[in-house]
Structures are given as C-alpha cells and as structure tokens.
PDB file of C-alpha atoms in Angstrom:
ATOM      1  CA  PRO A   1     -23.072 -21.483  -3.178  1.00 84.00           C
ATOM      2  CA  PHE A   2     -19.977 -19.268  -3.619  1.00 92.00           C
ATOM      3  CA  GLN A   3     -18.655 -17.404  -6.637  1.00 94.00           C
ATOM      4  CA  ALA A   4     -15.641 -19.185  -8.093  1.00 96.00           C
ATOM      5  CA  LEU A   5     -13.505 -19.209 -11.219  1.00 97.00           C
ATOM      6  CA  ALA A   6     -10.995 -21.785 -12.507  1.00 97.00           C
ATOM      7  CA  TYR A   7      -8.062 -20.977 -14.771  1.00 96.00           C
ATOM      8  CA  GLY A   8      -4.461 -21.919 -15.502  1.00 96.00           C
ATOM      9  CA  ALA A   9      -1.230 -20.221 -14.453  1.00 95.00           C
ATOM     10  CA  TYR A  10       2.433 -20.917 -15.163  1.00 95.00           C
ATOM     11  CA  ASP A  11       5.394 -20.936 -12.774  1.00 95.00           C
ATOM     12  CA  VAL A  12       8.991 -19.947 -13.548  1.00 95.00           C
ATOM     13  CA  HIS A  13       9.664 -23.480 -14.836  1.00 95.00           C
ATOM     14  CA  ASP A  14       6.851 -23.110 -17.415  1.00 96.00           C
ATOM     15  CA  ARG A  15       4.712 -25.688 -15.670  1.00 96.00           C
ATOM     16  CA  GLU A  16       0.994 -25.003 -15.812  1.00 96.00           C
ATOM     17  CA  HIS A  17      -0.973 -25.149 -12.571  1.00 96.00           C
ATOM     18  CA  HIS A  18      -4.724 -25.232 -12.094  1.00 97.00           C
ATOM     19  CA  VAL A  19      -6.017 -22.335 -10.000  1.00 97.00           C
ATOM     20  CA  VAL A  20      -9.382 -21.938  -8.335  1.00 96.00           C
ATOM     21  CA  ALA A  21     -10.331 -18.509  -6.976  1.00 96.00           C
ATOM     22  CA  MET A  22     -13.339 -18.381  -4.671  1.00 95.00           C
ATOM     23  CA  ARG A  23     -14.775 -15.600  -2.558  1.00 95.00           C
ATOM     24  CA  VAL A  24     -16.643 -16.116   0.698  1.00 94.00           C
ATOM     25  CA  ALA A  25     -17.997 -13.129   2.645  1.00 94.00           C
ATOM     26  CA  TYR A  26     -18.895 -12.830   6.307  1.00 94.00           C
ATOM     27  CA  ALA A  27     -20.554 -10.169   8.410  1.00 93.00           C
ATOM     28  CA  LEU A  28     -19.396  -9.296  11.915  1.00 88.00           C
ATOM     29  CA  ALA A  29     -22.383  -9.617  14.244  1.00 90.00           C
ATOM     30  CA  ALA A  30     -22.165  -8.023  17.685  1.00 87.00           C
ATOM     31  CA  THR A  31     -21.998 -10.375  20.672  1.00 82.00           C
ATOM     32  CA  GLY A  32     -21.199  -9.945  24.343  1.00 69.00           C
ATOM     33  CA  GLU A  33     -19.677 -13.391  24.694  1.00 64.00           C
ATOM     34  CA  ARG A  34     -16.130 -14.139  25.765  1.00 60.00           C
ATOM     35  CA  SER A  35     -13.959 -16.745  24.136  1.00 54.00           C
ATOM     36  CA  PRO A  36     -11.680 -19.142  26.062  1.00 53.00           C
ATOM     37  CA  GLY A  37      -7.999 -18.733  25.386  1.00 50.00           C
ATOM     38  CA  LEU A  38      -8.108 -14.976  24.911  1.00 51.00           C
ATOM     39  CA  GLY A  39      -7.580 -14.044  28.543  1.00 52.00           C
ATOM     40  CA  ASP A  40      -9.661 -11.053  29.546  1.00 52.00           C
ATOM     41  CA  ALA A  41     -10.198  -9.882  25.966  1.00 58.00           C
ATOM     42  CA  ALA A  42     -13.907  -9.737  25.151  1.00 65.00           C
ATOM     43  CA  VAL A  43     -14.983 -11.139  21.811  1.00 72.00           C
ATOM     44  CA  THR A  44     -17.246  -8.358  20.620  1.00 78.00           C
ATOM     45  CA  HIS A  45     -18.300  -9.881  17.281  1.00 82.00           C
ATOM     46  CA  ARG A  46     -18.780 -13.240  15.610  1.00 86.00           C
ATOM     47  CA  CYS A  47     -18.662 -14.169  11.913  1.00 87.00           C
ATOM     48  CA  GLU A  48     -21.887 -14.874  10.054  1.00 93.00           C
ATOM     49  CA  LEU A  49     -21.825 -16.209   6.499  1.00 94.00           C
ATOM     50  CA  LEU A  50     -23.303 -13.865   3.881  1.00 93.00           C
ATOM     51  CA  ARG A  51     -25.142 -15.430   0.974  1.00 90.00           C
ATOM     52  CA  ALA A  52     -26.175 -13.622  -2.234  1.00 88.00           C
ATOM     53  CA  HIS A  53     -24.448 -10.454  -1.076  1.00 91.00           C
ATOM     54  CA  PRO A  54     -22.334  -8.045  -3.201  1.00 92.00           C
ATOM     55  CA  ALA A  55     -19.394  -8.576  -0.844  1.00 92.00           C
ATOM     56  CA  GLY A  56     -19.294 -12.185  -1.996  1.00 93.00           C
ATOM     57  CA  GLU A  57     -18.862 -11.335  -5.682  1.00 95.00           C
ATOM     58  CA  LEU A  58     -15.456 -12.098  -7.165  1.00 96.00           C
ATOM     59  CA  CYS A  59     -13.336  -9.014  -7.803  1.00 96.00           C
ATOM     60  CA  VAL A  60     -11.844  -9.504 -11.270  1.00 95.00           C
ATOM     61  CA  ALA A  61     -10.011  -6.156 -11.571  1.00 96.00           C
ATOM     62  CA  ASP A  62      -8.352  -3.801  -9.126  1.00 96.00           C
ATOM     63  CA  ALA A  63     -10.723  -1.122  -7.822  1.00 96.00           C
ATOM     64  CA  TYR A  64      -9.449   2.253  -6.618  1.00 97.00           C
ATOM     65  CA  GLU A  65     -10.637   4.734  -4.017  1.00 96.00           C
ATOM     66  CA  ALA A  66     -10.614   7.498  -6.642  1.00 96.00           C
ATOM     67  CA  GLU A  67      -8.620   7.948  -9.868  1.00 94.00           C
ATOM     68  CA  LEU A  68      -7.276   4.807 -11.529  1.00 92.00           C
ATOM     69  CA  ASN A  69      -3.597   4.200 -10.653  1.00 87.00           C
ATOM     70  CA  ALA A  70      -3.482   7.564  -8.847  1.00 92.00           C
ATOM     71  CA  SER A  71      -5.201   6.658  -5.573  1.00 96.00           C
ATOM     72  CA  SER A  72      -5.225   3.873  -2.999  1.00 97.00           C
ATOM     73  CA  VAL A  73      -6.432   0.445  -4.065  1.00 97.00           C
ATOM     74  CA  LYS A  74      -9.843  -0.191  -2.504  1.00 96.00           C
ATOM     75  CA  ALA A  75     -10.039  -3.844  -3.532  1.00 95.00           C
ATOM     76  CA  GLU A  76      -7.445  -5.912  -5.360  1.00 96.00           C
ATOM     77  CA  SER A  77      -8.413  -8.494  -7.961  1.00 97.00           C
ATOM     78  CA  ASP A  78      -9.077 -11.973  -6.558  1.00 96.00           C
ATOM     79  CA  LEU A  79      -7.486 -13.526  -9.661  1.00 95.00           C
ATOM     80  CA  ALA A  80      -4.008 -14.144  -8.319  1.00 95.00           C
ATOM     81  CA  ALA A  81      -1.958 -17.079  -9.572  1.00 94.00           C
ATOM     82  CA  PHE A  82      -0.730 -18.078  -6.094  1.00 95.00           C
ATOM     83  CA  LYS A  83      -0.186 -16.342  -2.750  1.00 96.00           C
ATOM     84  CA  PRO A  84       2.657 -17.886  -0.716  1.00 97.00           C
ATOM     85  CA  ARG A  85       1.229 -16.244   2.397  1.00 97.00           C
ATOM     86  CA  CYS A  86      -2.154 -15.061   3.645  1.00 96.00           C
ATOM     87  CA  ASP A  87      -2.889 -11.345   3.157  1.00 97.00           C
ATOM     88  CA  VAL A  88      -4.594  -9.567   6.044  1.00 96.00           C
ATOM     89  CA  VAL A  89      -5.864  -6.247   4.690  1.00 97.00           C
ATOM     90  CA  VAL A  90      -7.865  -3.598   6.527  1.00 96.00           C
ATOM     91  CA  ARG A  91      -9.733  -0.742   4.824  1.00 95.00           C
ATOM     92  CA  ALA A  92     -10.589   1.481   7.746  1.00 95.00           C
ATOM     93  CA  THR A  93     -11.238   4.870   9.239  1.00 97.00           C
ATOM     94  CA  ALA A  94      -9.676   5.615  12.624  1.00 98.00           C
ATOM     95  CA  HIS A  95     -12.027   7.341  15.060  1.00 98.00           C
ATOM     96  CA  ALA A  96     -10.851   9.390  18.017  1.00 98.00           C
ATOM     97  CA  PRO A  97     -11.458   7.673  21.375  1.00 96.00           C
ATOM     98  CA  GLY A  98     -14.899   8.500  22.729  1.00 95.00           C
ATOM     99  CA  GLY A  99     -15.680  10.566  19.654  1.00 95.00           C
ATOM    100  CA  ALA A 100     -13.896  13.569  21.204  1.00 97.00           C
ATOM    101  CA  ALA A 101     -11.730  15.570  18.805  1.00 98.00           C
ATOM    102  CA  ALA A 102      -8.000  15.043  19.406  1.00 98.00           C
ATOM    103  CA  GLN A 103      -4.715  16.014  17.783  1.00 98.00           C
ATOM    104  CA  ARG A 104      -3.480  12.414  17.589  1.00 98.00           C
ATOM    105  CA  TRP A 105      -4.289   8.945  18.891  1.00 98.00           C
ATOM    106  CA  PRO A 106      -3.016   5.361  18.534  1.00 97.00           C
ATOM    107  CA  VAL A 107      -4.384   2.693  16.212  1.00 97.00           C
ATOM    108  CA  ARG A 108      -3.808  -1.012  16.743  1.00 96.00           C
ATOM    109  CA  LEU A 109      -4.427  -4.074  14.586  1.00 96.00           C
ATOM    110  CA  ARG A 110      -4.302  -7.396  16.408  1.00 93.00           C
ATOM    111  CA  ALA A 111      -5.169 -10.719  14.776  1.00 90.00           C
ATOM    112  CA  THR A 112      -5.179 -14.120  16.449  1.00 88.00           C
ATOM    113  CA  VAL A 113      -5.600 -17.697  15.231  1.00 86.00           C
ATOM    114  CA  ALA A 114      -6.683 -20.784  17.142  1.00 80.00           C
ATOM    115  CA  ARG A 115      -3.670 -22.818  18.228  1.00 78.00           C
ATOM    116  CA  ASP A 116      -3.219 -25.656  20.732  1.00 79.00           C
ATOM    117  CA  GLY A 117      -6.584 -25.091  22.367  1.00 77.00           C
ATOM    118  CA  GLY A 118      -5.967 -21.362  22.756  1.00 80.00           C
ATOM    119  CA  ALA A 119      -5.284 -18.359  20.545  1.00 82.00           C
ATOM    120  CA  ALA A 120      -1.970 -16.969  19.306  1.00 87.00           C
ATOM    121  CA  ALA A 121      -1.410 -13.462  17.994  1.00 90.00           C
ATOM    122  CA  VAL A 122      -0.134 -13.508  14.420  1.00 94.00           C
ATOM    123  CA  ILE A 123      -0.349  -9.736  13.885  1.00 96.00           C
ATOM    124  CA  ASP A 124       0.089  -7.024  16.494  1.00 96.00           C
ATOM    125  CA  LYS A 125       0.690  -3.735  14.721  1.00 97.00           C
ATOM    126  CA  SER A 126       0.448  -0.177  15.967  1.00 97.00           C
ATOM    127  CA  LEU A 127       0.092   3.091  14.060  1.00 98.00           C
ATOM    128  CA  THR A 128      -0.394   6.701  15.080  1.00 98.00           C
ATOM    129  CA  VAL A 129      -2.906   8.950  13.345  1.00 98.00           C
ATOM    130  CA  CYS A 130      -3.270  12.708  13.705  1.00 98.00           C
ATOM    131  CA  GLY A 131      -5.390  15.559  12.451  1.00 98.00           C
ATOM    132  CA  PRO A 132      -4.454  17.622   9.381  1.00 98.00           C
ATOM    133  CA  ARG A 133      -0.996  19.194   9.479  1.00 98.00           C
ATOM    134  CA  TRP A 134       1.307  20.838   6.966  1.00 98.00           C
ATOM    135  CA  PHE A 135       4.868  21.545   5.992  1.00 98.00           C
ATOM    136  CA  VAL A 136       5.053  25.348   5.907  1.00 97.00           C
ATOM    137  CA  ARG A 137       7.690  27.206   3.911  1.00 93.00           C
ATOM    138  CA  ASP A 138      10.166  28.738   6.331  1.00 87.00           C
ATOM    139  CA  GLY A 139      12.821  30.710   4.476  1.00 80.00           C
ATOM    140  CA  ALA A 140      14.847  28.189   2.487  1.00 77.00           C
ATOM    141  CA  GLY A 141      13.345  25.222   4.297  1.00 89.00           C
ATOM    142  CA  TRP A 142      10.111  23.742   5.602  1.00 95.00           C
ATOM    143  CA  SER A 143       8.756  23.424   9.123  1.00 96.00           C
ATOM    144  CA  LEU A 144       6.116  20.965  10.325  1.00 97.00           C
ATOM    145  CA  THR A 145       3.018  22.380  12.010  1.00 97.00           C
ATOM    146  CA  GLU A 146       1.237  20.825  14.963  1.00 97.00           C
ATOM    147  CA  PRO A 147      -1.816  18.786  13.869  1.00 98.00           C
ATOM    148  CA  ARG A 148      -5.283  20.220  14.111  1.00 98.00           C
ATOM    149  CA  GLU A 149      -7.847  18.307  16.113  1.00 98.00           C
ATOM    150  CA  ALA A 150      -9.929  15.717  14.286  1.00 98.00           C
ATOM    151  CA  THR A 151     -12.544  13.114  15.116  1.00 98.00           C
ATOM    152  CA  SER A 152     -11.645  10.678  12.318  1.00 98.00           C
ATOM    153  CA  VAL A 153      -8.855   9.941   9.855  1.00 98.00           C
ATOM    154  CA  PRO A 154      -9.080   7.576   6.845  1.00 98.00           C
ATOM    155  CA  VAL A 155      -6.241   5.062   7.161  1.00 98.00           C
ATOM    156  CA  ARG A 156      -5.270   5.243   3.499  1.00 98.00           C
ATOM    157  CA  TRP A 157      -1.998   5.659   1.655  1.00 98.00           C
ATOM    158  CA  GLU A 158      -2.985   9.215   0.676  1.00 98.00           C
ATOM    159  CA  LYS A 159      -2.542  10.114   4.360  1.00 98.00           C
ATOM    160  CA  ALA A 160       0.828   8.325   4.706  1.00 98.00           C
ATOM    161  CA  PHE A 161       4.375   9.267   3.701  1.00 98.00           C
ATOM    162  CA  GLY A 162       4.905   9.458  -0.058  1.00 98.00           C
ATOM    163  CA  GLY A 163       4.037  11.754  -2.924  1.00 97.00           C
ATOM    164  CA  ARG A 164       4.621  12.859  -6.482  1.00 96.00           C
ATOM    165  CA  SER A 165       6.402  15.817  -8.048  1.00 96.00           C
ATOM    166  CA  THR A 166       4.685  16.826 -11.271  1.00 96.00           C
ATOM    167  CA  VAL A 167       5.199  20.157 -13.038  1.00 96.00           C
ATOM    168  CA  ARG A 168       3.756  21.204 -16.406  1.00 95.00           C
ATOM    169  CA  ASP A 169       4.216  24.506 -18.197  1.00 94.00           C
ATOM    170  CA  ALA A 170       1.483  26.740 -19.607  1.00 93.00           C
ATOM    171  CA  GLU A 171       1.363  24.692 -22.833  1.00 93.00           C
ATOM    172  CA  GLY A 172       0.880  21.468 -20.902  1.00 93.00           C
ATOM    173  CA  LYS A 173       4.410  20.169 -21.500  1.00 95.00           C
ATOM    174  CA  THR A 174       5.677  17.999 -18.673  1.00 96.00           C
ATOM    175  CA  LEU A 175       8.821  19.455 -17.135  1.00 96.00           C
ATOM    176  CA  LEU A 176       9.008  17.018 -14.229  1.00 96.00           C
ATOM    177  CA  ASP A 177       7.141  13.864 -13.275  1.00 95.00           C
ATOM    178  CA  GLU A 178       8.790  11.869 -10.491  1.00 95.00           C
ATOM    179  CA  VAL A 179       7.071   9.689  -7.898  1.00 96.00           C
ATOM    180  CA  CYS A 180       7.964   8.385  -4.479  1.00 97.00           C
ATOM    181  CA  PHE A 181       8.682   4.755  -5.285  1.00 97.00           C
ATOM    182  CA  THR A 182       7.282   3.461  -1.991  1.00 98.00           C
ATOM    183  CA  ASN A 183       3.965   5.361  -2.191  1.00 98.00           C
ATOM    184  CA  PRO A 184       3.200   7.627  -5.160  1.00 97.00           C
ATOM    185  CA  VAL A 185      -0.169   8.767  -3.728  1.00 98.00           C
ATOM    186  CA  GLY A 186       1.028   9.959  -0.298  1.00 98.00           C
ATOM    187  CA  CYS A 187       2.401  13.240   1.053  1.00 98.00           C
ATOM    188  CA  GLY A 188       5.587  14.493   2.686  1.00 98.00           C
ATOM    189  CA  TRP A 189       7.910  13.714  -0.258  1.00 98.00           C
ATOM    190  CA  MET A 190       9.309  15.996  -2.963  1.00 97.00           C
ATOM    191  CA  GLU A 191      11.817  15.488  -5.776  1.00 96.00           C
ATOM    192  CA  LYS A 192      14.741  17.912  -5.531  1.00 95.00           C
ATOM    193  CA  ARG A 193      14.181  19.299  -9.046  1.00 95.00           C
ATOM    194  CA  HIS A 194      10.616  20.347  -8.195  1.00 95.00           C
ATOM    195  CA  VAL A 195      11.599  23.928  -7.291  1.00 92.00           C
ATOM    196  CA  GLU A 196      13.702  24.374 -10.431  1.00 94.00           C
ATOM    197  CA  ALA A 197      10.904  22.978 -12.609  1.00 96.00           C
ATOM    198  CA  LEU A 198       8.406  25.415 -11.072  1.00 95.00           C
ATOM    199  CA  GLU A 199      10.755  28.314 -11.841  1.00 94.00           C
ATOM    200  CA  ARG A 200      11.089  27.171 -15.463  1.00 95.00           C
ATOM    201  CA  ALA A 201       7.297  27.044 -15.703  1.00 95.00           C
ATOM    202  CA  SER A 202       7.029  30.527 -14.124  1.00 95.00           C
ATOM    203  CA  GLN A 203       5.035  29.041 -11.260  1.00 95.00           C
ATOM    204  CA  SER A 204       5.439  29.846  -7.584  1.00 92.00           C
ATOM    205  CA  LEU A 205       6.264  27.336  -4.888  1.00 89.00           C
ATOM    206  CA  PRO A 206       3.309  26.548  -2.583  1.00 92.00           C
ATOM    207  CA  GLU A 207       3.369  28.171   0.847  1.00 93.00           C
ATOM    208  CA  HIS A 208       2.405  24.889   2.504  1.00 95.00           C
ATOM    209  CA  LEU A 209       2.225  21.181   1.658  1.00 97.00           C
ATOM    210  CA  PRO A 210       0.160  18.452   3.361  1.00 98.00           C
ATOM    211  CA  ALA A 211       2.050  16.295   5.854  1.00 98.00           C
ATOM    212  CA  PRO A 212       1.401  12.619   6.662  1.00 98.00           C
ATOM    213  CA  GLN A 213      -1.389  11.866   9.132  1.00 98.00           C
ATOM    214  CA  VAL A 214      -0.736   8.123   9.406  1.00 98.00           C
ATOM    215  CA  GLU A 215       2.668   6.937  10.576  1.00 98.00           C
ATOM    216  CA  ASP A 216       4.615   4.268  12.415  1.00 98.00           C
ATOM    217  CA  PRO A 217       5.101   5.484  16.009  1.00 97.00           C
ATOM    218  CA  ARG A 218       8.621   4.011  15.981  1.00 96.00           C
ATOM    219  CA  SER A 219       9.666   6.264  13.081  1.00 95.00           C
ATOM    220  CA  PRO A 220       7.485   9.383  12.995  1.00 95.00           C
ATOM    221  CA  VAL A 221       7.793  11.833  10.115  1.00 94.00           C
ATOM    222  CA  ARG A 222       9.667  14.911  11.319  1.00 94.00           C
ATOM    223  CA  ALA A 223      10.564  16.725   8.108  1.00 95.00           C
ATOM    224  CA  LEU A 224       9.716  16.998   4.423  1.00 97.00           C
ATOM    225  CA  VAL A 225      11.783  14.465   2.474  1.00 97.00           C
ATOM    226  CA  VAL A 226      13.474  16.077  -0.529  1.00 96.00           C
ATOM    227  CA  ALA A 227      14.884  13.236  -2.638  1.00 96.00           C
ATOM    228  CA  GLN A 228      16.978  13.277  -5.778  1.00 94.00           C
ATOM    229  CA  HIS A 229      16.454  10.517  -8.317  1.00 94.00           C
ATOM    230  CA  ARG A 230      19.305   9.844 -10.687  1.00 91.00           C
ATOM    231  CA  GLU A 231      18.582   9.948 -14.398  1.00 88.00           C
ATOM    232  CA  GLY A 232      17.729   6.763 -16.218  1.00 84.00           C
ATOM    233  CA  ILE A 233      16.416   4.523 -13.429  1.00 88.00           C
ATOM    234  CA  ALA A 234      15.043   1.685 -15.523  1.00 81.00           C
ATOM    235  CA  ASP A 235      14.756  -1.398 -13.322  1.00 89.00           C
ATOM    236  CA  ALA A 236      13.401  -2.515  -9.966  1.00 90.00           C
ATOM    237  CA  ARG A 237      16.873  -2.700  -8.440  1.00 90.00           C
ATOM    238  CA  GLY A 238      17.559   0.959  -9.202  1.00 92.00           C
ATOM    239  CA  VAL A 239      14.155   1.872  -7.819  1.00 94.00           C
ATOM    240  CA  ALA A 240      14.919   0.034  -4.556  1.00 94.00           C
ATOM    241  CA  GLU A 241      18.290   1.766  -4.218  1.00 94.00           C
ATOM    242  CA  ALA A 242      16.666   5.182  -4.651  1.00 95.00           C
ATOM    243  CA  ALA A 243      13.934   4.381  -2.122  1.00 96.00           C
ATOM    244  CA  ALA A 244      16.508   3.280   0.456  1.00 95.00           C
ATOM    245  CA  ASP A 245      17.799   6.858   0.578  1.00 95.00           C
ATOM    246  CA  TYR A 246      14.463   8.448   1.502  1.00 96.00           C
ATOM    247  CA  GLY A 247      14.927   7.966   5.238  1.00 94.00           C
ATOM    248  CA  ALA A 248      11.162   7.468   5.711  1.00 96.00           C
ATOM    249  CA  THR A 249       8.654   4.756   4.876  1.00 96.00           C
ATOM    250  CA  PRO A 250       4.864   4.794   4.448  1.00 98.00           C
ATOM    251  CA  ALA A 251       2.688   3.171   7.105  1.00 98.00           C
ATOM    252  CA  GLY A 252      -0.755   1.726   6.494  1.00 98.00           C
ATOM    253  CA  LEU A 253      -3.090  -1.251   6.657  1.00 98.00           C
ATOM    254  CA  SER A 254      -4.419  -1.652   3.115  1.00 97.00           C
ATOM    255  CA  TRP A 255      -3.256  -2.937  -0.272  1.00 98.00           C
ATOM    256  CA  VAL A 256       0.255  -2.001  -1.389  1.00 98.00           C
ATOM    257  CA  GLY A 257       0.245  -0.899  -5.045  1.00 96.00           C
ATOM    258  CA  ARG A 258       1.537  -3.447  -7.542  1.00 96.00           C
ATOM    259  CA  PRO A 259       4.243  -1.128  -8.988  1.00 95.00           C
ATOM    260  CA  TRP A 260       5.401   0.169  -5.591  1.00 97.00           C
ATOM    261  CA  THR A 261       8.601  -0.738  -3.783  1.00 96.00           C
ATOM    262  CA  PRO A 262       9.109  -3.282  -2.233  1.00 96.00           C
ATOM    263  CA  ARG A 263       6.375  -5.223  -4.041  1.00 97.00           C
ATOM    264  CA  ILE A 264       7.615  -4.577  -7.578  1.00 96.00           C
ATOM    265  CA  GLN A 265      10.989  -6.148  -6.745  1.00 96.00           C
ATOM    266  CA  HIS A 266       9.253  -9.562  -6.616  1.00 97.00           C
ATOM    267  CA  ALA A 267       7.996  -9.237 -10.208  1.00 96.00           C
ATOM    268  CA  GLY A 268      11.320 -10.183 -11.787  1.00 95.00           C
ATOM    269  CA  THR A 269      13.475  -8.711 -14.556  1.00 94.00           C
ATOM    270  CA  TYR A 270      11.999  -7.919 -17.957  1.00 93.00           C
ATOM    271  CA  ASP A 271      15.027  -6.902 -20.026  1.00 92.00           C
ATOM    272  CA  ASP A 272      16.386  -7.676 -23.489  1.00 94.00           C
ATOM    273  CA  ALA A 273      17.463 -11.140 -22.333  1.00 95.00           C
ATOM    274  CA  TRP A 274      13.910 -11.840 -21.172  1.00 96.00           C
ATOM    275  CA  LYS A 275      12.502 -10.632 -24.499  1.00 96.00           C
ATOM    276  CA  ARG A 276      14.960 -12.824 -26.390  1.00 96.00           C
ATOM    277  CA  ASP A 277      14.870 -15.998 -24.280  1.00 95.00           C
ATOM    278  CA  ARG A 278      11.738 -16.067 -22.118  1.00 96.00           C
ATOM    279  CA  HIS A 279       8.879 -13.985 -23.540  1.00 96.00           C
ATOM    280  CA  PRO A 280       5.965 -14.504 -22.931  1.00 94.00           C
ATOM    281  CA  PHE A 281       6.832 -16.647 -19.892  1.00 96.00           C
ATOM    282  CA  LEU A 282       7.928 -15.482 -16.434  1.00 96.00           C
ATOM    283  CA  PRO A 283      11.522 -14.390 -15.878  1.00 96.00           C
ATOM    284  CA  PRO A 284      13.596 -16.798 -13.749  1.00 95.00           C
ATOM    285  CA  ASP A 285      13.812 -14.302 -10.868  1.00 96.00           C
ATOM    286  CA  PHE A 286      10.032 -13.879 -10.570  1.00 97.00           C
ATOM    287  CA  SER A 287       8.693 -14.613  -7.079  1.00 97.00           C
ATOM    288  CA  PHE A 288       5.082 -15.505  -6.313  1.00 97.00           C
ATOM    289  CA  ALA A 289       5.462 -13.160  -3.321  1.00 98.00           C
ATOM    290  CA  TYR A 290       4.537 -10.495  -5.876  1.00 98.00           C
ATOM    291  CA  TRP A 291       0.916 -11.649  -5.586  1.00 98.00           C
ATOM    292  CA  ASN A 292       0.820 -10.871  -1.857  1.00 98.00           C
ATOM    293  CA  GLY A 293      -0.538  -7.334  -1.649  1.00 98.00           C
ATOM    294  CA  ALA A 294      -0.728  -6.698   2.101  1.00 98.00           C
ATOM    295  CA  PRO A 295       2.057  -4.809   3.892  1.00 98.00           C
ATOM    296  CA  ALA A 296       4.850  -7.243   4.804  1.00 97.00           C
ATOM    297  CA  ASP A 297       3.957  -7.209   8.511  1.00 97.00           C
ATOM    298  CA  GLN A 298       0.357  -8.175   7.631  1.00 98.00           C
ATOM    299  CA  GLN A 299       1.292 -11.289   5.668  1.00 98.00           C
ATOM    300  CA  ILE A 300       0.891 -14.421   7.799  1.00 97.00           C
ATOM    301  CA  ASP A 301       1.195 -18.178   7.396  1.00 95.00           C
ATOM    302  CA  HIS A 302      -2.016 -19.616   6.010  1.00 93.00           C
ATOM    303  CA  PRO A 303      -4.224 -20.080   9.073  1.00 87.00           C
ATOM    304  CA  PRO A 304      -6.026 -23.356   9.839  1.00 80.00           C
ATOM    305  CA  PRO A 305      -9.674 -23.620   8.747  1.00 73.00           C
TER     306      PRO A 305
END
C-alpha cells in the first residue's frame, strides 16, 4: 500500500547493492492519554497511518522553500543509496509562548525511543529564537540591535548564521561572489572584500544588515562575522579550513544542504587522480554519511520498529 522504488547503488569497492526506498506517512492525532515510562510527560498526540495522501508520495528530487539552490531545502529526495544513521528532521515555525509577542524565547526538540520497557531520550536539543534584529553600521564597524518583538519565527537556515557576498557592477559583471561554506542562505556573515567590491561598482554599503534570529544558546551570535577566503579554494578540505575560522556556526532543525560544510566533506575527493583511475565510480574516501542530511546532533541510531 506504500509508494516504493527499487534500484541499484555502488559502494567504494564497486560492489552493487540493491536499494529499496519506501515512504510511509503518519498524522499526529491529538490525545489526552499518558504513556508509561515517560514520567509526568503527557503524550499529547498519537501516530495514525495516512493512506493515499500526498505526504506519502516518494520525493524523487530535492524541493526548496524558494529559489533552487538559493534557499533552505524543504524536502530532500528519498532516493539515497544508504543512510548509516537515522535522520530526524523538523520543518517548523516557533511560536511565542501563549501567543504573546516577545523579543526571544527558547525552542526545544526532544525525541525518545522505546527501550527496556520505558523510553530513552535520543535527542534533546535547545535553540533560541528572537524577533527581527540587525547589524547597524557604526562608524567603521557594526553594532547589533536588540530584537523586535515577534509572535512567530520560521526555524529555517535563512534565519540562522550564514550568508553570501555577491557584488555585480552596472553591466552585470560579477566582481565578488563568495558564500559562507556552512550556510550560504543565512545572515550575519560577510566576505572581507565585500566593501572593496562595492566601491569598485560605485555602490554604497548598506546601513543595516539582517542578523540571525535562530541560534544555539550556548554560542549566541554577538557580532557580524567578516571572513576572508583565500584565493583558489578548490577542495572540501580547504573549505573546511576556511569555515573553521568563522568563529560562529549555524543552528537549525532542518535539512543541511548537500554542498555545505560539514556535509560536503563526506562526499570524497574528485581530483585528477579520480578522473584517471576511478571515474565514474566513487572515490575511495567517500563516506555514506554524506547521505545523512540532518544536523549531526539530529542523527540517531536506527530506532527499533
């Protein structure tokens, strides 16, 4: 009764494996029952199988919230070769407690699995969300404003640390196009050459820039990150080294982009040696962890049925 597709996939030893991808969808139905093993935590919903519902249709290509490859991934393709771990992904909007507008409030994701007659937490993750705020130009630097009040905040990568520095002149020639390697669609990041490129294009620097609204409470964003990428970064290792110098990391609950750090580092090395000796097969340093698209702290051991 479920949509499924069978196909073949190769590993790094060129062995073909049979893969079956199947999608099963459930609805969360409200219930006032309590479940044993969860202490005083009320189980507010139960799972009900959905049949002949769009949510149960296989996703055969990545879908984006807005522009292709320039926005958060809304749904990643189900056609993965193999996932070493189980992805737990949440596409959500955070609502202020009680519906009352607030400057900031906490968000928590907690997931449990049945174990030894009880329930064990496999994910317990906290974020902080806030209303709109900006980095305002203050002389030669930037200062962070206090957030405005809000009643809801989409928990998407556009609202987290990251960004892109793109400058084009009046003729449309690209003078600068650098991305934050950990989140190209976010905010709060700028490449150091951005100001110079704007001057060359006879464009003025903005008076204010959006600041992240979703962050890890253990490492809040305090300042605009101005990074300098060296010329000629051409491999995943160089990308990882550059990202390590940012001093800030994006925080979120949804799919991590395939070409983002640290996911891209699992894809392996595609250099001249690969072209000569391995093409079209996988490079020897490919890891199937590449197919896991959830943030690292939302990847769990495969739960029992």
